[in-house]
């Protein structure tokens, strides 16, 4: 019975990690489109980084939180926009993890929303006292170049 | 051992709730695009409501189920359309929960699909005898106005 | 206590299945857009099939893996594209399962990405020695015809 309990505890820990990472990734869109800098900053570690394709990297969670106040982001918000994450592929390795997915930014344009960005994302995550946070997010536009393809394929083989 | 079993039971209940809510939200698109009014109606409580941006609210799950027979929805279905939910941010509090996400409606237009709607959503959920259902869904177009932004940010801080 | 342990084991198995199926579906986009034929092939059983709307079916996982080398796919990849899966509705029945969702293909077109395909998907899955794989995927364009609507509604009622 001790053996079965231990096996269950290990499995439940695995499931908790996976769902905590889904929740973390699902926080990004509502935080940036809801202009909630506090929730956005708390997603990242204090020294965490975010490198969006076509822009300079943000270094430190205070800088990431300020992203919502940039003129580029305010212009998006005023026109009406949605940052949407696809369900990520997740590889957990102890207290670190990598989530791979595609993000899109939809921006209102007349009577429809145009897809202004479609990007590959690698989320490098770390567990800090039971909470998963982002240590680095790398985002690259899916523009036909090699780098975003490399981001997408790099972590697939670890679990399949 | 009793203590460990109790801890596991609590954790598993948390995980079950989260996955049941994902499944509930993932039912919406196939139900409306598959013109399955029965499955759609069963998502909501009997007195549940759905307030879509730009339209009058539907009151009661029988009214929600009839949504698929409105001329607006039939026109969408005839042209070819997809109602897609992003993976929600979920906060469970006992027998109630709030899920926050973004939805899009893609409609066929010539040789492509245009994004006819992109909206913020707040799903107010309730557990009824082990089944999660929608008590109210509020949907607002991401058109640059303040209300959808408020919907997106309102429930983030509860878990981060 | 034995009874509680057994109940937990059953519930955890259910949760593991659901998350393994999410992970499987979330592998598709990164595999095809990352041009990772090996990961793509490993998603399917050896004799598994993939029937994409508007194209001949791929029969066998070796054929599916070669999809990334077709001229149609290479053209997509060169222009910049994203294959995105919505969070699936999942029904598990012992060692088989059906996942239902919507997929979209975004292709770079000037300074935006156009939605080149929006499709209904039925994923027929099978568990092989603890690993879930695709036995058949049927994909049909949401073009206003009846077949994709039928795909979307067919498996909803099993769980709601």
Coordinates of N, CA and C in Angstrom, one line a residue, chain A residues 1 4-5 8 11-12 14-15 18-19 22 86-91 100-102 104 106 109 114-118 141-146 148-150 152-154 156-157 159-160, chain C residues 1-2 5-6 8-9 12 15-16 19-20 22-23 25-27 29-31 33-36 39 42 77-82 84-88 104 106 108 111-113 115 131:
Chain A
X1 N 0.8 -1.2 0.0 CA 0.0 0.0 0.0 C 0.9 1.3 0.0
X4 N 1.9 1.8 -3.5 CA 0.8 2.4 -4.4 C 0.6 3.9 -4.0
X5 N 0.7 4.2 -2.8 CA 0.5 5.6 -2.4 C 1.7 6.5 -3.0
X8 N 1.1 7.0 -6.6 CA 0.0 8.0 -6.9 C 0.5 9.4 -6.6
X11 N 2.5 10.5 -9.6 CA 1.6 10.8 -10.7 C 0.8 12.1 -10.6
X12 N 0.3 12.3 -9.4 CA -0.4 13.5 -9.1 C 0.5 14.8 -9.2
X14 N 3.0 15.1 -11.2 CA 3.1 15.3 -12.6 C 1.9 16.0 -13.2
X15 N 0.7 15.6 -12.8 CA -0.5 16.2 -13.3 C -0.7 17.6 -12.8
X18 N 1.6 19.9 -14.9 CA 1.1 20.1 -16.2 C 0.0 21.2 -16.2
X19 N -0.9 21.0 -15.3 CA -2.0 22.0 -15.2 C -1.6 23.3 -14.7
X22 N -0.3 24.9 -17.8 CA -1.4 25.4 -18.7 C -1.9 26.7 -18.2
X86 N -1.9 29.0 -28.2 CA -2.4 27.6 -28.5 C -2.0 26.8 -27.2
X87 N -2.8 25.7 -27.1 CA -2.5 24.7 -26.0 C -1.0 24.3 -26.2
X88 N -0.2 24.4 -25.1 CA 1.2 24.1 -25.3 C 1.6 22.6 -25.3
X89 N 2.6 22.3 -25.9 CA 3.3 21.0 -25.7 C 4.3 21.2 -24.5
X90 N 4.2 20.3 -23.5 CA 5.0 20.6 -22.3 C 5.9 19.5 -22.0
X91 N 7.1 19.8 -21.6 CA 8.1 18.8 -21.2 C 8.6 19.3 -19.8
X100 N 6.1 24.6 -25.5 CA 6.2 25.1 -26.9 C 4.8 25.3 -27.4
X101 N 4.6 26.5 -28.0 CA 3.3 26.7 -28.7 C 3.4 27.8 -29.7
X102 N 2.2 28.1 -30.3 CA 2.1 29.2 -31.3 C 1.2 30.3 -30.7
X104 N -0.9 34.0 -31.5 CA -1.4 35.0 -32.5 C -1.8 36.2 -31.9
X106 N -4.6 39.1 -32.8 CA -5.7 39.6 -33.7 C -5.9 41.1 -33.4
X109 N -9.8 45.6 -37.4 CA -9.5 46.3 -38.7 C -10.8 46.4 -39.4
X114 N -7.8 41.3 -38.1 CA -6.7 40.7 -38.9 C -5.7 40.0 -38.0
X115 N -5.0 39.0 -38.5 CA -3.9 38.4 -37.7 C -2.6 39.1 -38.0
X116 N -2.3 39.9 -37.0 CA -1.1 40.8 -37.2 C 0.2 40.1 -36.9
X117 N 0.2 39.1 -36.0 CA 1.3 38.3 -35.7 C 0.9 36.8 -35.5
X118 N 1.8 35.9 -36.0 CA 1.6 34.5 -35.7 C 3.1 34.0 -35.5
X141 N 8.4 35.4 -35.1 CA 7.4 35.4 -36.1 C 7.5 34.2 -37.1
X142 N 6.4 33.6 -37.4 CA 6.4 32.5 -38.4 C 6.4 33.1 -39.8
X143 N 7.6 33.6 -40.2 CA 7.7 34.4 -41.5 C 8.4 33.6 -42.6
X144 N 8.5 32.3 -42.4 CA 9.2 31.5 -43.4 C 10.7 31.3 -43.1
X145 N 11.2 32.0 -42.0 CA 12.6 31.8 -41.7 C 12.8 30.6 -40.8
X146 N 14.1 30.2 -40.6 CA 14.4 28.9 -40.0 C 14.3 29.0 -38.4
X148 N 12.1 30.2 -36.2 CA 10.9 29.8 -35.5 C 10.6 28.3 -35.7
X149 N 11.0 27.7 -36.8 CA 10.9 26.3 -37.0 C 11.7 25.5 -36.0
X150 N 12.9 26.0 -35.8 CA 13.8 25.4 -34.8 C 13.2 25.4 -33.4
X152 N 10.1 25.4 -32.7 CA 9.0 24.5 -32.6 C 9.4 23.1 -32.4
X153 N 10.5 22.7 -33.1 CA 10.8 21.3 -33.1 C 11.8 20.9 -32.0
X154 N 12.4 21.8 -31.4 CA 13.5 21.5 -30.5 C 13.2 20.6 -29.3
X156 N 10.3 18.6 -29.0 CA 9.2 17.6 -29.2 C 9.7 16.1 -28.8
X157 N 10.9 15.8 -29.1 CA 11.3 14.4 -29.0 C 11.5 13.9 -27.6
X159 N 9.4 13.7 -25.3 CA 8.3 13.0 -24.7 C 7.6 12.0 -25.7
X160 N 8.0 12.1 -27.0 CA 7.2 11.3 -27.9 C 8.0 10.0 -28.3
Chain C
X1 N -9.7 1.9 3.4 CA -8.5 2.5 2.8 C -8.1 2.0 1.5
X2 N -8.3 0.7 1.3 CA -8.1 0.0 0.1 C -9.0 0.5 -1.0
X5 N -8.0 4.0 -2.0 CA -6.8 4.0 -2.9 C -7.2 3.5 -4.3
X6 N -8.1 2.5 -4.4 CA -8.5 2.1 -5.7 C -9.3 3.2 -6.5
X8 N -8.9 6.4 -6.1 CA -7.9 7.4 -6.5 C -7.1 6.9 -7.7
X9 N -6.7 5.6 -7.7 CA -6.0 5.1 -8.9 C -6.8 5.2 -10.2
X12 N -7.0 8.9 -11.2 CA -5.7 9.4 -11.7 C -5.4 8.9 -13.1
X15 N -7.3 11.1 -15.4 CA -6.7 12.4 -15.6 C -5.4 12.2 -16.5
X16 N -4.7 11.2 -16.3 CA -3.5 10.9 -17.1 C -3.8 10.8 -18.6
X19 N -4.7 14.2 -20.1 CA -3.6 15.0 -20.4 C -2.6 14.5 -21.4
X20 N -2.5 13.1 -21.5 CA -1.7 12.5 -22.6 C -2.3 12.8 -23.9
X22 N -4.2 15.5 -24.6 CA -4.0 16.9 -24.9 C -2.5 17.1 -25.5
X23 N -1.6 16.4 -24.8 CA -0.2 16.5 -25.3 C 0.0 16.0 -26.7
X25 N -2.3 15.9 -29.1 CA -2.9 16.8 -30.1 C -2.0 18.1 -30.2
X26 N -1.4 18.5 -29.1 CA -0.6 19.7 -29.0 C 0.8 19.5 -29.7
X27 N 1.1 18.2 -30.1 CA 2.3 17.9 -30.7 C 2.2 18.2 -32.2
X29 N 1.0 20.6 -34.3 CA 1.4 21.8 -34.9 C 2.9 22.0 -34.9
X30 N 3.5 21.9 -33.7 CA 5.0 22.1 -33.7 C 5.7 21.1 -34.6
X31 N 5.2 19.9 -34.7 CA 5.8 18.9 -35.6 C 5.7 19.3 -37.0
X33 N 4.9 22.3 -38.4 CA 5.5 23.6 -38.7 C 7.0 23.7 -38.4
X34 N 7.5 22.8 -37.5 CA 8.9 22.6 -37.2 C 9.6 21.7 -38.2
X35 N 8.8 21.1 -39.1 CA 9.3 20.2 -40.1 C 10.0 19.0 -39.4
X36 N 9.4 18.5 -38.4 CA 9.9 17.4 -37.6 C 9.1 16.1 -38.0
X39 N 8.9 13.2 -35.2 CA 7.8 13.4 -34.1 C 6.4 13.2 -34.7
X42 N 5.6 9.5 -35.2 CA 5.4 8.8 -33.9 C 4.1 9.1 -33.3
X77 N 5.5 26.3 -45.6 CA 6.6 26.6 -44.7 C 7.5 27.7 -45.2
X78 N 7.6 27.8 -46.5 CA 8.5 28.9 -47.0 C 7.8 30.3 -46.9
X79 N 6.5 30.3 -47.0 CA 5.8 31.6 -46.8 C 5.7 31.9 -45.3
X80 N 5.7 30.9 -44.5 CA 5.5 31.2 -43.0 C 4.1 30.7 -42.7
X81 N 4.0 29.7 -41.9 CA 2.7 29.2 -41.5 C 2.6 28.6 -40.1
X82 N 1.4 28.5 -39.6 CA 1.1 28.0 -38.3 C -0.1 27.1 -38.4
X84 N -2.7 25.3 -36.1 CA -3.1 25.5 -34.7 C -4.3 24.6 -34.4
X85 N -4.2 23.9 -33.3 CA -5.3 23.0 -32.8 C -6.1 23.7 -31.7
X86 N -7.4 23.7 -31.7 CA -8.1 24.1 -30.6 C -8.1 23.0 -29.5
X87 N -8.3 23.4 -28.2 CA -8.3 22.5 -27.1 C -9.4 21.5 -27.4
X88 N -9.1 20.2 -27.5 CA -10.1 19.2 -27.9 C -11.2 18.8 -26.8
X104 N -6.8 25.3 -37.6 CA -6.7 26.4 -38.5 C -5.3 26.4 -39.1
X106 N -2.7 29.2 -40.6 CA -2.5 30.6 -40.9 C -1.2 30.7 -41.8
X108 N 1.4 33.3 -44.0 CA 1.8 34.7 -44.1 C 1.4 35.3 -45.5
X111 N 1.8 41.7 -44.9 CA 2.1 42.1 -43.5 C 1.1 41.5 -42.5
X112 N 0.4 40.4 -42.9 CA -0.5 39.7 -42.0 C -0.5 38.3 -42.3
X113 N -1.2 37.5 -41.5 CA -1.4 36.1 -41.7 C -2.9 35.8 -42.1
X115 N -6.1 33.2 -42.9 CA -6.6 31.9 -42.4 C -6.9 31.1 -43.7
X131 N 1.0 4.4 -24.2 CA 1.2 5.6 -25.0 C 0.0 5.8 -25.9

